[in-house]
Amino acid sequence: MTAAEAPVVGERRLTIAEALREAIAEEMRHDEKVFLIGEDIGVPGGFGGAFGVYLGLTEEFGHDRIIDTPISEKALAGAAIGAALMGMRPIPDLQYADFLFECMDELVNQAAKMRYMSNGKLSVPLVLRCPVGTANRGAQHGQCPESYFVHVPGLKVVCVSDAYHAKGLLKSAVRDDDPVLFFEHKLLYGSKGREQAGGMDLTAHVPEEEYFFPIGKAVVKREGMSVTVVATHMSLYRSLAAAEELAQDGIDCEVIDPLTLLPFDEETIFASVRKTGRLVIAHEDTLTGGWGAELAARVAEECLYSLQAPIRRVASHDVPLPVAPVMEQTVVPSQARIKAAIQRCCEG
Amino acid sequence: MSDVARAGSIEPGSGQLTADVDATHGLDLYRRMQLIRRFEERVYLHYLQGELPGTLHQSQGQEAVAVGICDALRPTDWITSTHRPHGHALAKGVDLRAAMAELYGKATGCCGGKGGSMHLGDPSVGMLPAIAIVGGGNTVVTGLGLAFKLMRTDQVAVCFFGEGASNEGAFHEGLNFAAVQHLPIVFACENNLYGASTPFHQVSLVPDVATRAVAYGVRGEIVDGMDVLAVREAAGRAVAEARAGAGPVLLECKTYRFAGHSRGDVKGYRSREEEVLWKERDPIVRLRARLAATLDAGVLDDMDAQVEAALDDAIEFARQSPLPRAEDALTDAYATVISGGSAS
C-alpha cells in the first residue's frame, strides 16, 4: 500500500490527523488507563491540541482523561512517566518536538532508565507525541530531533508518514510496555503539505475494522532494482516523487519507509541493499550524527561487499532553520537534492 | 486522643511520647533510626576496605526525617528518593539483606546489581529506584499522585529531596503542577544546609524552602528534622491532608548530615563548631533519652544488639551472594529483547 497509488473509488481515505484521532479514541475506549495529558489539548473553545488532533475527544471522554497542564514540559513529562510507572498508559503531547529539550532529564534519565534500574520490575508505558518538521516556523519550531532519541537505550522511536501506518503504529505504541516517542511531520497531518510533497495525495486508505501495525517493522513503499532509498516524513514523499522521475531515465528505485528508528528493522534494509547494491538515505534531521549515519554504519558493517557505490546521505544542512522560504528550502532535503543523490549513487 | 495529648503535654512516665506515639512505637522508631545509622557506618567501613563498588552518599544525622515520614505512610504508599537513599529505603521497608546486597553489587540485590547505592529501591514496598538527578523525583512524583487520583485510590506519594533541589526548575514545575491538580503528594525537603559543599544561603535569598509553598498556593511547614517525634507529627498531618485531597504539602525538615557529601569529603567548607552544635541534636541520642525515661536501659541495649545482629546477617548475606551474570547487563532495557544495537 503506497501513498503514491491512485485512490480506489469508494475506499475510506483519512488524513494522518484523522487516523491519529481515531487510534486514540479506540484505545481510550479499549482501556480506561489510557489518558491524554498536555498543553491546550482539551480547553473548551481551545485548539484540540496544537494541530487539532484531539478535536471532539473531550466531548466523549471528559476532562478526567484529557488533562490540560500548565506550560510546564518537565512537569507534564514527569507526570506521564510517574503515572505510567503506576500502571496507567498516558499519551502526553508536547505541541512541538522542539520542546522535548525542556524535559530531557525526564525522558532520558527517568523514562528510559526506570525499567533497567529496577531490574525489570517497573515499566514506563507511554506514548509521547512529537510534531516535527519545517513549515516556515524557524529555528525553534521546526526541528526534526528524532536522532537525539535514537541514541537512548530504553526508548523507542517511531516516525509515521501516512495515515494507515500512523493509526496502526499508534495503537501498537499505546499497548507497548516501553516509552515510545512518536514523531509526526506537521506538513503531513492534513493536505497542506501536498504541494511540497510533489502533489501526492497525502491521505491513505484506513480500513474501518481494527488493526495494528508492529513497532520495529519497515515497509517497502515502492519496489525497485537499481537503488535502495530509505526516507521518512517529507523526505519519503520527495523520494517517491524523485523515483517517478528517475524511472523515466531507467533508474528503478526501491523506496523504504523505516517507520521505526529504534528498534530499527535492519533486515528489511539489508535485504534490499543486497538486491540493489546501492543505498541513499534521506531525512529532514540534520546530517551530522543523524540516524542516517547510524544506518550507513550498519549497512557498511553487514553489507559492504554488496555495495557497488558509496552510500549517500541527504539531510538538512548543519545549520539552525531559517524562516524565509527560499532559505528554508535550501536547508531541508528537496526533491531535487534527493534526485541528484540517487543519480550520483547510481553512477558508480 | 485527648485534648491534652493533642496539645503535646504528655505526662512524664505515662509511656506516651506524643499523641500518636507510645513507648512501644517509639522503640520501633528508635530501632529503625539505629538501623540506618549503623547501616551507614558499617557500609562505609566495608567500602573503605574495598568490598563495595562505586560511591556512597551517607545520611547519618538525617535518620529522623526518613523514619518520621515513612512511619506516617502505609505500605501501599510510595516514595521517591535521591542520591542519598539508604535511609529512605530502610525506613520504607526495603529488605535489609536485599539493600545490602545491592550496595555490594550482587545478584540478590533489590535491583539485581543494576541500581547500586544511588538507585536503591523496590517497587514491592512502594519505593521507585532512587533518582540520583537533583530534582529528578520532583516531577516524576506528580505522576504517582496523578495515577492515584485518576484510579481513585487513597494512596499518597512522598518526594524526598534536598534543599539544593529547590533551585531546580523541576522543583517549581512539580510543585505547581501538583498544586493545580490537588495531588496527594507530600514534598519532603531534607534541608541539610549544604548542596554538596555549597551552603544554602549562598544560593538562595530565601532561607526557608517551606516559604516557597506560598508561591504555589500550597501549605508549607517547617519542622525540626533532628526530632523524630516532631517529624512524625508533622508528617502525620501532611500525609492526612494529602490523602484527603487537600494536598500537596511542602514539608521542610531542618537537618544535618554528620558525614561528608560523599566518600572522601573532608568537610573543609564547614566549621567543627557547627558540626558539634548539630551533633548535640543527634536524633538518635535525643530519642534514646526520651525512651530511657520510661523504658529499662536494657531494652534499648538489647535493641542495639538486635540491630548489629541484623547487620551482621545482611553483610554476610551480601558477601556470600553470587555476582550478577555478566550477560544480565544486556537485559531489562526493554520489556522484550529488541534486535540490533549490540556492538560486536
XYZ file of C-alpha atoms in Angstrom:
692
model
C 0.000 0.000 0.000
C 1.788 3.149 -1.051
C 0.635 6.721 -0.889
C 1.717 7.021 -4.470
C -1.001 4.611 -5.520
C -4.100 6.101 -7.023
C -7.082 6.030 -4.639
C -9.571 3.254 -5.247
C -13.054 4.599 -5.753
C -15.213 4.164 -2.683
C -12.462 3.232 -0.198
C -12.218 5.162 3.059
C -9.289 7.568 2.993
C -8.152 9.557 6.016
C -5.559 12.194 6.750
C -2.923 11.422 9.373
C -4.667 13.742 11.848
C -7.929 11.844 11.394
C -6.191 8.489 11.682
C -4.374 9.508 14.872
C -7.617 10.799 16.400
C -9.331 7.516 15.554
C -6.490 5.469 17.062
C -6.541 7.498 20.279
C -10.324 7.239 20.605
C -10.250 3.480 20.036
C -7.523 2.966 22.608
C -9.278 5.178 25.156
C -12.453 3.139 24.707
C -10.490 -0.094 24.933
C -8.564 0.701 28.136
C -9.603 3.161 30.807
C -5.962 3.515 31.842
C -5.233 5.417 28.622
C -5.397 9.176 29.054
C -4.179 12.335 27.337
C -2.085 14.969 29.045
C -0.632 18.134 27.537
C -0.877 21.811 26.816
C -4.017 23.195 25.119
C -5.456 19.784 24.424
C -8.907 19.940 25.977
C -9.632 23.553 26.896
C -13.245 24.376 25.953
C -13.123 26.649 22.940
C -9.417 25.819 22.553
C -7.388 24.206 19.820
C -7.808 20.485 20.417
C -4.020 20.252 20.592
C -1.622 22.386 18.590
C -2.658 20.615 15.384
C -6.285 19.801 16.103
C -5.725 16.064 16.516
C -7.851 15.930 19.697
C -10.852 17.868 18.422
C -14.027 16.215 19.658
C -12.322 13.849 22.107
C -13.099 15.866 25.237
C -16.787 15.636 24.459
C -16.556 11.839 24.532
C -14.006 11.268 27.299
C -14.248 14.299 29.576
C -11.634 16.293 31.418
C -10.655 13.447 33.746
C -8.987 11.720 30.822
C -7.932 14.733 28.793
C -5.826 16.729 31.198
C -4.686 20.231 30.364
C -1.428 21.163 32.007
C 0.457 24.372 32.692
C 3.098 25.266 30.094
C 5.432 23.079 32.030
C 7.089 20.379 29.967
C 9.131 18.913 32.805
C 6.015 18.550 34.915
C 3.870 17.080 32.182
C 6.554 14.624 31.119
C 7.226 13.716 34.741
C 3.516 13.296 35.388
C 3.188 10.997 32.395
C 6.212 8.947 33.441
C 5.077 8.657 37.036
C 1.563 7.681 36.029
C 2.959 5.095 33.626
C 5.090 3.665 36.444
C 1.859 3.199 38.410
C 0.221 1.255 35.571
C -1.519 3.987 33.602
C -0.970 4.424 29.855
C -0.612 8.142 29.246
C -0.319 9.853 25.885
C 1.495 13.110 26.629
C 1.607 15.823 23.975
C 4.342 18.416 23.614
C 2.887 20.536 20.775
C 6.275 20.855 19.073
C 9.104 18.347 19.193
C 11.424 21.322 19.737
C 10.075 21.457 23.300
C 11.418 17.983 24.049
C 14.603 19.658 25.198
C 12.649 21.162 28.101
C 12.171 17.688 29.548
C 15.305 15.814 28.512
C 16.023 14.712 32.076
C 12.577 13.187 32.456
C 12.839 11.389 29.119
C 16.460 10.307 29.105
C 17.270 9.840 32.786
C 13.888 8.713 34.090
C 11.605 7.238 31.423
C 14.358 5.411 29.574
C 16.102 4.016 32.643
C 13.458 3.106 35.218
C 12.921 -0.384 33.844
C 16.622 -1.076 33.814
C 17.460 0.431 37.187
C 14.628 -1.558 38.770
C 15.980 -4.779 37.239
C 12.871 -5.152 35.094
C 10.355 -4.671 37.897
C 8.926 -1.419 36.504
C 7.541 -0.362 33.134
C 7.014 3.067 31.607
C 4.266 2.545 29.037
C 3.705 5.949 27.493
C 3.493 7.429 24.002
C 4.847 10.931 23.643
C 3.508 12.599 20.507
C 6.003 14.991 18.941
C 5.175 17.103 15.877
C 8.310 17.819 13.815
C 9.286 19.442 10.585
C 9.910 22.701 8.866
C 6.907 24.791 7.917
C 8.283 28.342 7.854
C 8.405 28.402 11.643
C 12.134 28.919 12.009
C 14.825 27.624 14.299
C 12.778 26.677 17.380
C 9.532 25.343 15.937
C 10.644 23.240 13.002
C 13.357 20.830 14.053
C 13.360 17.101 13.463
C 15.132 15.977 16.636
C 14.387 12.272 16.417
C 18.045 11.277 16.149
C 18.793 12.503 19.680
C 16.442 9.862 20.987
C 17.633 7.067 18.715
C 20.764 7.321 20.872
C 18.886 6.491 24.099
C 18.597 2.819 25.094
C 15.239 2.263 26.752
C 13.259 4.486 24.393
C 11.517 3.502 21.198
C 11.332 5.967 18.313
C 8.644 5.936 15.640
C 8.289 8.227 12.590
C 4.998 7.996 10.742
C 4.341 9.318 7.264
C 0.941 8.044 6.220
C -2.459 7.595 7.823
C -2.588 3.802 7.624
C 0.680 3.253 9.457
C 0.084 6.215 11.762
C -3.043 4.594 13.109
C -1.683 1.062 13.301
C 1.551 2.144 14.944
C -0.080 4.493 17.429
C -2.340 1.678 18.597
C 0.664 -0.622 18.971
C 2.607 2.096 20.783
C -0.172 2.660 23.313
C -0.167 -1.057 24.126
C 3.630 -1.279 24.243
C 5.174 -1.543 27.700
C 8.100 0.751 26.864
C 8.178 4.529 26.373
C 7.630 5.422 22.723
C 8.405 8.782 21.116
C 6.049 9.213 18.192
C 7.273 11.733 15.614
C 4.745 13.186 13.183
C 5.501 15.751 10.476
C 3.443 18.928 10.655
C 3.037 19.154 6.872
C 1.643 15.644 6.702
C -1.272 15.963 9.130
C -3.753 17.115 6.524
C -3.319 18.084 2.943
C -1.294 21.247 3.496
C 1.958 19.614 2.505
C 0.600 18.182 -0.683
C 2.277 20.683 -2.947
C 5.637 20.249 -1.238
C 5.206 16.500 -1.466
C 5.174 16.692 -5.235
C 1.411 16.958 -5.472
C 0.883 13.494 -3.994
C -2.283 12.504 -2.222
C -1.404 12.546 1.464
C -4.473 10.646 2.567
C -4.337 6.881 2.765
C -6.773 4.005 2.923
C -7.627 3.235 6.536
C -9.888 0.232 6.993
C -12.941 0.512 9.227
C -12.001 -2.637 11.130
C -9.428 -2.562 13.899
C -5.787 -3.322 13.036
C -2.317 -2.866 14.479
C 0.997 -2.270 12.771
C 4.033 -3.557 14.695
C 6.775 -1.334 16.074
C 10.135 -2.224 14.552
C 8.958 -3.077 11.052
C 9.795 -1.136 7.887
C 7.637 -1.057 4.757
C 8.689 -1.066 1.130
C 6.687 1.777 -0.400
C 7.964 1.242 -3.932
C 9.747 -1.811 -5.225
C 12.746 -1.409 -7.497
C 16.050 -2.999 -8.581
C 18.507 -0.139 -9.118
C 18.930 1.558 -5.758
C 17.527 1.460 -2.214
C 16.228 4.765 -0.850
C 15.381 4.907 2.873
C 13.454 8.004 3.896
C 10.967 9.345 6.445
C 8.324 12.066 6.604
C 8.501 14.689 3.814
C 11.741 13.200 2.553
C 9.853 9.995 1.898
C 7.352 11.711 -0.376
C 10.089 13.673 -2.112
C 11.954 10.406 -2.628
C 8.873 8.777 -4.115
C 8.377 11.738 -6.454
C 12.052 11.639 -7.433
C 11.710 7.904 -8.048
C 8.904 8.518 -10.539
C 11.054 10.992 -12.432
C 14.091 8.719 -12.387
C 12.050 5.795 -13.662
C 11.918 7.629 -16.965
C 15.726 7.549 -17.026
C 15.770 3.843 -16.327
C 16.662 4.155 -12.631
C 14.355 1.823 -10.762
C 14.250 2.954 -7.108
C 13.198 0.814 -4.175
C 11.835 3.252 -1.594
C 11.558 2.138 2.034
C 9.860 3.873 4.942
C 11.574 2.572 8.097
C 8.640 3.766 10.273
C 10.506 2.794 13.440
C 14.008 4.184 14.014
C 14.551 2.414 17.360
C 14.493 -0.564 17.196
C 15.495 -0.384 13.546
C 14.296 -3.004 11.076
C 17.747 -3.689 9.689
C 16.803 -6.874 7.918
C 14.412 -5.190 5.502
C 17.090 -2.646 4.611
C 19.888 -5.219 4.374
C 17.790 -7.432 2.091
C 17.032 -4.507 -0.177
C 20.656 -3.348 -0.310
C 21.828 -6.877 -1.095
C 19.408 -6.786 -4.017
C 20.138 -3.292 -5.360
C 23.767 -2.815 -4.290
C 23.168 0.875 -3.654
C 21.832 2.949 -0.755
C 20.611 6.524 -0.382
C 19.275 7.764 2.959
C 17.133 10.903 3.176
C 15.896 12.655 6.324
C 14.979 16.149 7.431
C 17.019 15.801 10.635
C 20.436 17.393 10.252
C 23.300 15.439 8.708
C 25.948 15.080 11.412
C 25.064 12.370 13.884
C 21.674 11.905 12.261
C 20.045 8.484 12.213
C 21.173 8.117 8.615
C 24.737 7.934 9.861
C 23.848 5.001 12.109
C 22.072 3.227 9.286
C 25.004 3.832 6.930
C 27.374 2.365 9.521
C 25.271 -0.754 9.976
C 24.931 -1.307 6.249
C 28.691 -0.840 5.894
C 29.268 -3.430 8.638
C 26.858 -6.010 7.285
C 26.528 -5.408 3.521
C 29.776 -3.772 2.414
C 30.527 -6.388 -0.214
C 27.061 -5.989 -1.706
C 27.591 -2.282 -2.280
C 28.517 -1.146 -5.771
C 28.827 2.534 -4.867
C 29.372 4.669 -1.775
C 26.329 5.214 0.443
C 24.858 8.699 0.020
C 23.023 10.697 2.673
C 20.668 13.597 2.035
C 19.769 15.567 5.157
C 19.168 19.070 6.387
C 22.362 21.072 6.293
C 24.101 21.513 9.636
C 22.647 24.941 10.430
C 19.662 26.113 12.503
C 16.490 26.527 10.467
C 15.786 29.860 8.786
C 12.264 31.184 8.180
C 12.472 32.815 4.737
C 11.116 30.150 2.388
C 13.934 30.480 -0.103
C 16.464 29.765 2.636
C 14.406 27.072 4.322
C 14.121 25.182 1.052
C 17.882 25.357 0.724
C 18.414 23.750 4.125
C 15.959 20.847 4.041
C 16.319 17.980 1.579
C 14.465 18.937 -1.569
C 13.222 16.583 -4.221
C 15.995 17.872 -6.469
C 18.713 17.140 -3.905
C 17.354 13.666 -3.284
C 17.142 13.021 -7.010
C 20.715 14.201 -7.519
C 21.975 11.967 -4.715
C 20.250 8.952 -6.219
C 21.707 9.728 -9.633
C 25.168 10.109 -8.159
C 24.814 6.842 -6.268
C 23.804 5.095 -9.485
C 26.734 6.470 -11.478
C 29.401 4.343 -9.848
C -6.865 11.254 71.707
C -7.474 13.755 74.465
C -7.174 17.492 74.086
C -4.272 17.416 76.499
C -2.468 14.898 74.370
C -3.263 16.914 71.266
C -1.555 19.892 72.826
C 1.503 17.770 73.359
C 1.503 17.924 77.179
C 2.203 14.283 77.749
C 2.534 13.170 81.361
C 6.104 12.047 82.074
C 6.238 8.364 82.723
C 2.863 7.726 81.099
C 4.502 5.706 78.344
C 3.059 8.054 75.756
C 5.670 10.079 73.880
C 3.308 12.108 71.716
C -0.348 11.897 70.867
C 0.426 9.400 68.115
C 3.422 7.593 69.526
C 3.547 5.424 72.621
C 6.681 3.859 74.067
C 6.439 0.676 72.006
C 6.034 2.718 68.869
C 8.866 4.960 69.997
C 11.111 1.971 70.474
C 10.365 0.922 66.893
C 11.284 4.392 65.641
C 14.491 4.115 67.628
C 15.276 0.698 66.137
C 14.781 1.949 62.614
C 16.904 5.055 63.124
C 19.629 3.000 64.748
C 19.480 0.531 61.871
C 20.050 3.328 59.375
C 22.847 4.875 61.454
C 24.698 1.597 61.844
C 23.997 0.569 58.243
C 25.664 3.762 57.041
C 28.614 3.402 59.413
C 29.267 -0.232 58.730
C 28.781 0.091 54.991
C 31.313 2.920 54.952
C 33.845 0.768 56.770
C 33.434 -2.056 54.275
C 33.557 0.432 51.461
C 36.936 1.654 52.702
C 38.050 -1.963 52.914
C 37.291 -2.309 49.232
C 34.293 -4.614 49.472
C 31.799 -2.324 47.705
C 31.987 -0.846 44.203
C 31.047 2.720 43.299
C 30.495 5.596 45.653
C 28.460 6.281 48.789
C 26.335 9.159 49.993
C 25.632 8.629 53.663
C 22.783 10.009 55.733
C 23.984 9.864 59.348
C 22.198 12.673 61.182
C 19.173 12.655 58.862
C 17.585 9.447 60.173
C 14.683 11.204 61.877
C 13.450 12.580 58.565
C 13.377 9.249 56.747
C 11.929 7.343 59.694
C 9.489 10.007 60.878
C 7.977 10.479 57.446
C 7.873 6.855 56.325
C 6.292 5.932 59.653
C 3.296 8.065 58.663
C 2.875 6.092 55.431
C 1.113 2.864 54.605
C 2.861 0.004 52.796
C 0.781 0.867 49.700
C 2.016 4.468 49.674
C 5.042 5.338 47.555
C 8.214 7.361 47.932
C 10.786 8.788 45.569
C 14.299 9.281 46.818
C 17.606 10.888 45.973
C 21.289 10.116 45.526
C 21.324 9.694 49.346
C 18.698 6.969 49.605
C 19.848 4.353 52.115
C 17.825 5.786 54.983
C 14.677 6.218 52.894
C 14.921 2.672 51.610
C 15.317 1.094 55.040
C 12.612 3.333 56.503
C 10.138 2.412 53.746
C 10.787 -1.255 54.263
C 13.241 -2.372 51.597
C 14.578 -5.714 52.784
C 17.840 -5.208 54.676
C 19.640 -8.099 53.034
C 18.494 -7.021 49.560
C 19.574 -3.435 50.216
C 22.991 -4.543 51.457
C 23.466 -6.920 48.544
C 22.603 -4.130 46.118
C 25.378 -1.994 47.561
C 27.710 -4.960 47.182
C 26.700 -5.237 43.505
C 25.295 -8.718 43.928
C 22.598 -10.593 42.019
C 20.483 -10.803 45.171
C 20.327 -7.020 45.481
C 16.968 -5.305 45.296
C 17.860 -4.054 41.811
C 19.885 -7.111 40.816
C 23.081 -5.066 40.890
C 21.857 -2.679 38.188
C 20.971 0.121 40.577
C 23.593 0.261 43.287
C 23.741 2.740 46.119
C 22.294 5.707 44.224
C 19.328 3.830 42.747
C 18.310 1.792 45.748
C 14.603 0.999 45.701
C 11.996 -1.715 45.480
C 8.555 -1.316 43.899
C 7.181 -4.125 46.062
C 7.434 -1.870 49.126
C 6.475 1.349 47.348
C 9.827 2.844 46.502
C 10.949 3.760 42.999
C 14.603 3.183 42.262
C 16.126 6.270 43.842
C 16.549 9.130 41.400
C 20.074 10.473 41.611
C 19.492 13.540 39.450
C 18.930 16.527 41.751
C 15.230 17.403 41.468
C 14.546 14.392 39.256
C 11.919 12.981 41.579
C 10.058 16.277 41.914
C 8.376 15.944 38.532
C 8.073 12.149 38.374
C 6.291 12.085 41.737
C 3.451 14.134 40.261
C 2.638 11.189 38.029
C 2.400 8.878 41.014
C -0.056 11.276 42.607
C -1.922 11.732 39.338
C -2.309 7.972 38.915
C -3.657 7.632 42.465
C -6.117 10.428 41.755
C -7.234 9.004 38.408
C -7.561 5.480 39.804
C -9.401 6.864 42.834
C -7.200 5.049 45.334
C -6.374 6.778 48.584
C -2.631 6.311 48.214
C -0.131 9.066 48.904
C 3.287 9.717 47.374
C 6.187 11.367 49.178
C 9.011 13.024 47.289
C 12.218 13.299 49.290
C 14.575 15.985 48.017
C 17.306 18.217 49.354
C 17.281 21.967 49.738
C 19.613 22.090 46.742
C 16.839 20.736 44.535
C 14.627 23.688 45.402
C 16.665 25.765 42.956
C 15.988 23.333 40.126
C 13.206 24.075 37.663
C 11.859 20.615 38.418
C 11.025 21.652 41.997
C 8.892 24.555 40.786
C 7.222 22.746 37.899
C 6.461 19.706 40.019
C 5.045 21.676 42.937
C 2.927 23.910 40.719
C 1.509 21.006 38.740
C 0.774 19.037 41.901
C -0.923 22.116 43.334
C -3.223 22.851 40.411
C -4.144 19.171 40.202
C -4.606 18.862 44.014
C -2.442 15.749 44.010
C -1.956 13.516 47.074
C 1.723 14.322 47.484
C 3.993 15.413 50.300
C 7.121 17.162 49.073
C 9.560 16.397 51.882
C 12.588 18.673 51.829
C 15.629 17.485 53.755
C 17.359 20.791 54.324
C 20.815 19.744 55.478
C 22.227 23.199 54.743
C 24.689 22.156 52.045
C 24.318 21.189 48.397
C 27.500 19.116 48.246
C 29.857 21.812 49.611
C 27.761 24.893 48.791
C 25.886 26.479 51.708
C 22.224 27.181 51.003
C 22.443 30.855 51.992
C 24.879 31.331 49.147
C 22.437 30.070 46.544
C 19.087 31.268 47.867
C 17.983 34.525 49.452
C 15.048 32.600 50.909
C 16.409 30.795 53.981
C 13.419 28.507 54.407
C 12.416 26.284 51.496
C 8.946 25.938 53.024
C 8.184 29.597 52.351
C 8.288 28.811 48.651
C 4.985 26.980 49.153
C 3.248 30.363 49.191
C 4.193 30.912 45.565
C 2.181 27.850 44.583
C -0.827 28.203 46.854
C 0.025 25.179 48.991
C 0.716 24.772 52.697
C 4.329 24.815 53.789
C 5.610 23.765 57.197
C 8.980 23.738 58.871
C 9.821 21.003 61.337
C 12.847 20.096 63.427
C 14.330 17.307 61.374
C 16.512 16.232 64.285
C 13.461 15.231 66.345
C 11.780 12.108 65.040
C 8.668 12.681 67.137
C 8.212 16.165 65.713
C 8.785 14.875 62.183
C 6.312 12.046 62.770
C 3.697 14.503 63.981
C 4.144 16.921 61.076
C 4.261 14.077 58.581
C 1.077 12.633 60.024
C -0.686 15.936 59.376
C 0.758 16.368 55.895
C 0.018 12.817 54.801
C -3.528 13.011 56.142
C -4.126 16.228 54.219
C -2.718 14.763 51.041
C -4.783 11.594 51.459
C -7.910 13.656 51.932
C -7.346 15.539 48.684
C -6.201 18.719 50.386
C -2.609 18.412 49.200
C 0.039 18.781 48.186
C 2.032 19.894 51.223
C 5.610 21.162 51.313
C 7.261 19.912 54.499
C 10.735 21.219 55.216
C 12.814 19.255 57.707
C 15.805 21.124 59.117
C 18.535 18.554 59.409
C 22.256 17.952 59.078
C 24.404 15.257 57.613
C 27.138 14.292 60.012
C 29.213 12.705 57.239
C 30.547 14.437 54.160
C 28.638 14.769 50.902
C 30.168 11.592 49.545
C 33.118 9.350 50.277
C 36.340 11.247 50.696
C 34.718 14.592 51.563
C 36.887 16.166 54.289
C 34.213 18.807 55.029
C 36.560 21.765 54.735
C 33.633 24.021 53.914
C 32.055 23.933 57.358
C 33.344 24.583 60.881
C 33.935 21.979 63.545
C 31.920 24.208 65.909
C 28.904 23.966 63.635
C 29.294 20.212 63.458
C 29.418 19.972 67.243
C 26.277 22.072 67.595
C 24.363 19.743 65.321
C 25.882 16.637 66.843
C 24.394 17.745 70.147
C 20.992 17.452 68.489
C 21.610 13.868 67.298
C 18.099 12.473 66.740
C 19.021 9.014 67.989
C 20.593 10.287 71.198
C 17.560 12.500 71.803
C 15.009 9.758 71.300
C 17.050 7.359 73.387
C 16.970 9.879 76.237
C 13.203 10.231 75.900
C 12.728 6.472 75.878
C 15.077 5.935 78.790
C 12.596 7.828 80.920
C 10.048 5.061 80.507
C 11.944 2.001 79.346
C 14.555 -0.057 81.074
C 18.019 0.722 79.689
C 18.467 -2.954 78.975
C 15.659 -2.835 76.460
C 17.487 -0.198 74.438
C 20.771 -2.079 74.677
C 19.006 -5.220 73.509
C 17.622 -3.283 70.580
C 21.096 -2.088 69.655
C 22.321 -5.660 69.777
C 19.473 -6.804 67.531
C 20.384 -4.129 65.022
C 24.031 -5.268 64.993
C 22.956 -8.867 64.555
C 20.682 -7.971 61.663
C 23.524 -6.068 60.025
C 25.955 -8.947 60.625
C 23.487 -11.193 58.860
C 22.910 -8.793 55.976
C 26.618 -8.200 55.403
C 27.328 -11.906 55.470
C 24.415 -12.479 53.081
C 25.768 -9.851 50.699
C 29.291 -11.248 50.847
C 28.120 -14.795 50.161
C 25.682 -13.827 47.398
C 26.612 -14.562 43.802
C 27.711 -11.855 41.427
C 25.229 -10.998 38.694
C 25.753 -12.880 35.451
C 27.672 -10.617 33.096
C 25.140 -11.186 30.319
C 22.332 -9.847 32.523
C 23.757 -6.401 31.835
C 22.050 -6.653 28.457
C 18.533 -7.379 29.714
C 15.785 -5.095 31.010
C 16.471 -2.063 28.843
C 13.183 -3.012 27.168
C 10.181 -5.137 28.029
C 11.128 -7.510 25.255
C 14.549 -8.006 23.718
C 14.892 -5.905 20.600
C 17.105 -6.722 17.690
C 20.192 -4.809 16.723
C 22.181 -2.307 18.683
C 24.732 -4.632 20.222
C 28.302 -3.806 19.394
C 30.440 -6.609 18.038
